[in-house]
Every structure is written in structure tokens, then in C-alpha cells.
PDB file of C-alpha atoms in Angstrom:
ATOM      1  CA  ASN A 431      72.720 103.814 109.272  1.00 91.00           C
ATOM      2  CA  TYR A 432      76.081 102.307 108.497  1.00 92.00           C
ATOM      3  CA  GLU A 433      77.263  99.670 106.119  1.00 88.00           C
ATOM      4  CA  TYR A 434      80.484  97.713 106.502  1.00 87.00           C
ATOM      5  CA  PHE A 435      82.482  96.238 103.662  1.00 88.00           C
ATOM      6  CA  ASN A 436      85.375  93.791 103.533  1.00 83.00           C
ATOM      7  CA  VAL A 437      88.020  95.102 101.189  1.00 84.00           C
ATOM      8  CA  GLY A 438      91.179  93.395 100.050  1.00 82.00           C
ATOM      9  CA  THR A 439      92.665  91.447  97.209  1.00 82.00           C
ATOM     10  CA  GLY A 440      90.086  88.663  97.340  1.00 80.00           C
ATOM     11  CA  LYS A 441      92.967  86.199  97.796  1.00 84.00           C
ATOM     12  CA  GLY A 442      93.734  84.802 101.229  1.00 84.00           C
ATOM     13  CA  SER A 443      97.209  85.052 102.739  1.00 88.00           C
ATOM     14  CA  SER A 444      98.641  83.340 105.787  1.00 88.00           C
ATOM     15  CA  VAL A 445     100.380  85.344 108.495  1.00 90.00           C
ATOM     16  CA  LEU A 446     103.696  83.774 107.450  1.00 93.00           C
ATOM     17  CA  GLU A 447     103.093  84.710 103.790  1.00 93.00           C
ATOM     18  CA  ILE A 448     102.481  88.317 104.847  1.00 94.00           C
ATOM     19  CA  ILE A 449     105.612  88.359 107.032  1.00 97.00           C
ATOM     20  CA  ASN A 450     107.715  86.966 104.185  1.00 97.00           C
ATOM     21  CA  ALA A 451     106.279  89.435 101.671  1.00 97.00           C
ATOM     22  CA  PHE A 452     106.837  92.374 104.052  1.00 97.00           C
ATOM     23  CA  GLU A 453     110.454  91.351 104.672  1.00 98.00           C
ATOM     24  CA  LYS A 454     111.109  90.935 100.943  1.00 97.00           C
ATOM     25  CA  VAL A 455     109.673  94.228  99.682  1.00 97.00           C
ATOM     26  CA  ASN A 456     111.049  96.333 102.545  1.00 96.00           C
ATOM     27  CA  ASN A 457     114.433  94.593 102.780  1.00 96.00           C
ATOM     28  CA  LEU A 458     113.923  94.000 106.508  1.00 96.00           C
ATOM     29  CA  LYS A 459     114.115  91.048 108.864  1.00 97.00           C
ATOM     30  CA  LEU A 460     111.258  90.905 111.369  1.00 97.00           C
ATOM     31  CA  ASN A 461     111.682  89.392 114.804  1.00 97.00           C
ATOM     32  CA  TYR A 462     109.068  86.651 115.132  1.00 96.00           C
ATOM     33  CA  LYS A 463     108.781  83.168 116.550  1.00 96.00           C
ATOM     34  CA  ILE A 464     106.638  80.305 115.302  1.00 94.00           C
ATOM     35  CA  VAL A 465     104.927  78.591 118.219  1.00 93.00           C
ATOM     36  CA  GLY A 466     102.115  76.134 118.736  1.00 92.00           C
ATOM     37  CA  ARG A 467      98.483  77.095 118.333  1.00 90.00           C
ATOM     38  CA  ARG A 468      96.914  78.642 121.425  1.00 92.00           C
ATOM     39  CA  GLU A 469      93.661  77.428 122.914  1.00 94.00           C
ATOM     40  CA  GLY A 470      90.826  79.132 121.082  1.00 94.00           C
ATOM     41  CA  ASP A 471      92.859  80.038 117.968  1.00 90.00           C
ATOM     42  CA  ILE A 472      90.904  79.583 114.769  1.00 87.00           C
ATOM     43  CA  THR A 473      92.382  77.617 111.879  1.00 84.00           C
ATOM     44  CA  ALA A 474      91.415  80.086 109.169  1.00 82.00           C
ATOM     45  CA  ALA A 475      89.460  83.279 108.541  1.00 80.00           C
ATOM     46  CA  PHE A 476      88.433  84.701 105.192  1.00 79.00           C
ATOM     47  CA  ALA A 477      86.849  87.983 104.111  1.00 81.00           C
ATOM     48  CA  ASP A 478      84.554  87.877 101.093  1.00 86.00           C
ATOM     49  CA  THR A 479      84.986  91.053  99.015  1.00 88.00           C
ATOM     50  CA  THR A 480      82.003  90.345  96.724  1.00 90.00           C
ATOM     51  CA  ILE A 481      79.667  92.888  98.354  1.00 89.00           C
ATOM     52  CA  ALA A 482      82.275  95.676  98.210  1.00 89.00           C
ATOM     53  CA  ASN A 483      82.922  94.787  94.577  1.00 91.00           C
ATOM     54  CA  ASN A 484      79.213  94.805  93.694  1.00 93.00           C
ATOM     55  CA  GLU A 485      77.938  97.656  95.893  1.00 92.00           C
ATOM     56  CA  LEU A 486      80.885 100.035  95.622  1.00 92.00           C
ATOM     57  CA  GLY A 487      82.371  98.919  92.328  1.00 92.00           C
ATOM     58  CA  TRP A 488      85.636  98.667  94.272  1.00 87.00           C
ATOM     59  CA  LYS A 489      88.448  96.258  93.492  1.00 88.00           C
ATOM     60  CA  THR A 490      92.018  96.412  94.636  1.00 89.00           C
ATOM     61  CA  GLU A 491      94.432  97.813  92.077  1.00 90.00           C
ATOM     62  CA  ILE A 492      97.675  96.859  93.823  1.00 91.00           C
ATOM     63  CA  SER A 493      99.215  93.627  95.050  1.00 91.00           C
ATOM     64  CA  LEU A 494      99.737  92.630  98.654  1.00 91.00           C
ATOM     65  CA  GLU A 495     103.442  93.352  98.216  1.00 94.00           C
ATOM     66  CA  GLU A 496     102.767  96.864  96.913  1.00 95.00           C
ATOM     67  CA  ALA A 497     100.389  97.536  99.813  1.00 93.00           C
ATOM     68  CA  LEU A 498     102.939  96.334 102.385  1.00 95.00           C
ATOM     69  CA  GLU A 499     105.694  98.447 100.843  1.00 96.00           C
ATOM     70  CA  SER A 500     103.480 101.525 100.667  1.00 95.00           C
ATOM     71  CA  SER A 501     102.234 101.172 104.247  1.00 95.00           C
ATOM     72  CA  TRP A 502     105.792 100.789 105.575  1.00 96.00           C
ATOM     73  CA  LYS A 503     106.919 103.914 103.691  1.00 96.00           C
ATOM     74  CA  TRP A 504     103.950 105.810 105.158  1.00 96.00           C
ATOM     75  CA  GLN A 505     104.771 104.539 108.660  1.00 95.00           C
ATOM     76  CA  GLN A 506     108.390 105.686 108.320  1.00 93.00           C
ATOM     77  CA  GLN A 507     107.214 109.209 107.511  1.00 94.00           C
ATOM     78  CA  GLN A 508     105.241 109.354 110.787  1.00 93.00           C
ATOM     79  CA  LYS A 509     108.359 109.509 112.957  1.00 77.00           C
TER      80      LYS A 509
END
């Protein structure tokens, strides 16, 4: 048997907010283009972290910015 849990900050972020945060903390400029919504695109998606919090006693201890900075540093070490 398996159980699946949504983990995260519990605060939603748009794709553009994540791009901007990544660029800021890593001092990089990403190449992206804002275009119209594609057929079938959803307007929003949210993950509820309540079960992970209650069942695992897990809550994030770092901010989105810290996570983006840490993951980029890890990625750079994989070269």
C-alpha cells in the first residue's frame, strides 16, 4: 500500500511569481515568453498540504525563494 502527500508551503504561487523569484535569488534572467492560454489549460491548481501536516507532522521550514536557490545550487553541482 502507498500513500501520497502534497507537500509545499501551503501558499499558492503563479508560474510568473516563481519565475520572478528564481531570477531574483539566483541573479539570472530566464528566457520565457508570455502567450495566450492554450485550449484545455486550467485557470488554477492548488495542492492542500493539510493531510501531510496532520499525518506526517510535516511543514515546510524554508521559503519558496530559499527552495529555488537551493535547488539551483544543487543542479549546478550535477554538471
